[in-house]
Amino acid sequence: MSALRPLQGTPKPPAASTSLPTSSSDMGSSRREGKSEVCGECGKEKPKYTCPRCERRTCSLSCSKDHKV
């Protein structure tokens, strides 16, 4: 088997003028866009849990149970 040879020259990085999204608002719609910063039930704490049915974000088991009712 022959040894691999290194590439000739170095690849150039993409030009700085490419229009890549710079913030989440520029990325279009996706499921993860707009992730809640506070609980969707009580509005007080940072959410830890996500409802598998509707993707509502909650901070505790208590809030999660309240959401299901």
Coordinates of C-alpha atoms in Angstrom, one line a residue, residues 1-7 9 13 15-17 19 26 35 37-39 42 44 48 53-54 61 65-66 68:
M1 CA 0.0 0.0 0.0
S2 CA 1.3 3.4 -0.8
A3 CA 1.5 6.2 1.7
L4 CA -0.8 9.2 1.4
R5 CA 0.8 12.4 0.2
P6 CA 0.0 15.8 1.7
L7 CA -2.0 18.2 -0.4
G9 CA -0.6 24.1 -1.2
P13 CA -10.7 30.1 3.3
A15 CA -14.3 34.9 1.1
A16 CA -15.4 37.2 3.9
S17 CA -18.2 38.6 1.7
S19 CA -23.7 35.9 3.2
D26 CA -31.6 35.3 9.8
K35 CA -36.2 28.5 22.1
E37 CA -35.7 31.7 27.7
V38 CA -38.3 31.2 30.5
C39 CA -40.8 28.5 31.4
C42 CA -45.0 29.8 35.1
K44 CA -40.3 32.5 36.1
K48 CA -35.3 22.3 31.4
R53 CA -46.4 16.6 21.9
C54 CA -46.3 20.3 21.4
L61 CA -42.2 18.5 36.9
K65 CA -48.0 18.4 34.9
D66 CA -49.9 21.7 34.9
K68 CA -50.7 18.5 30.5

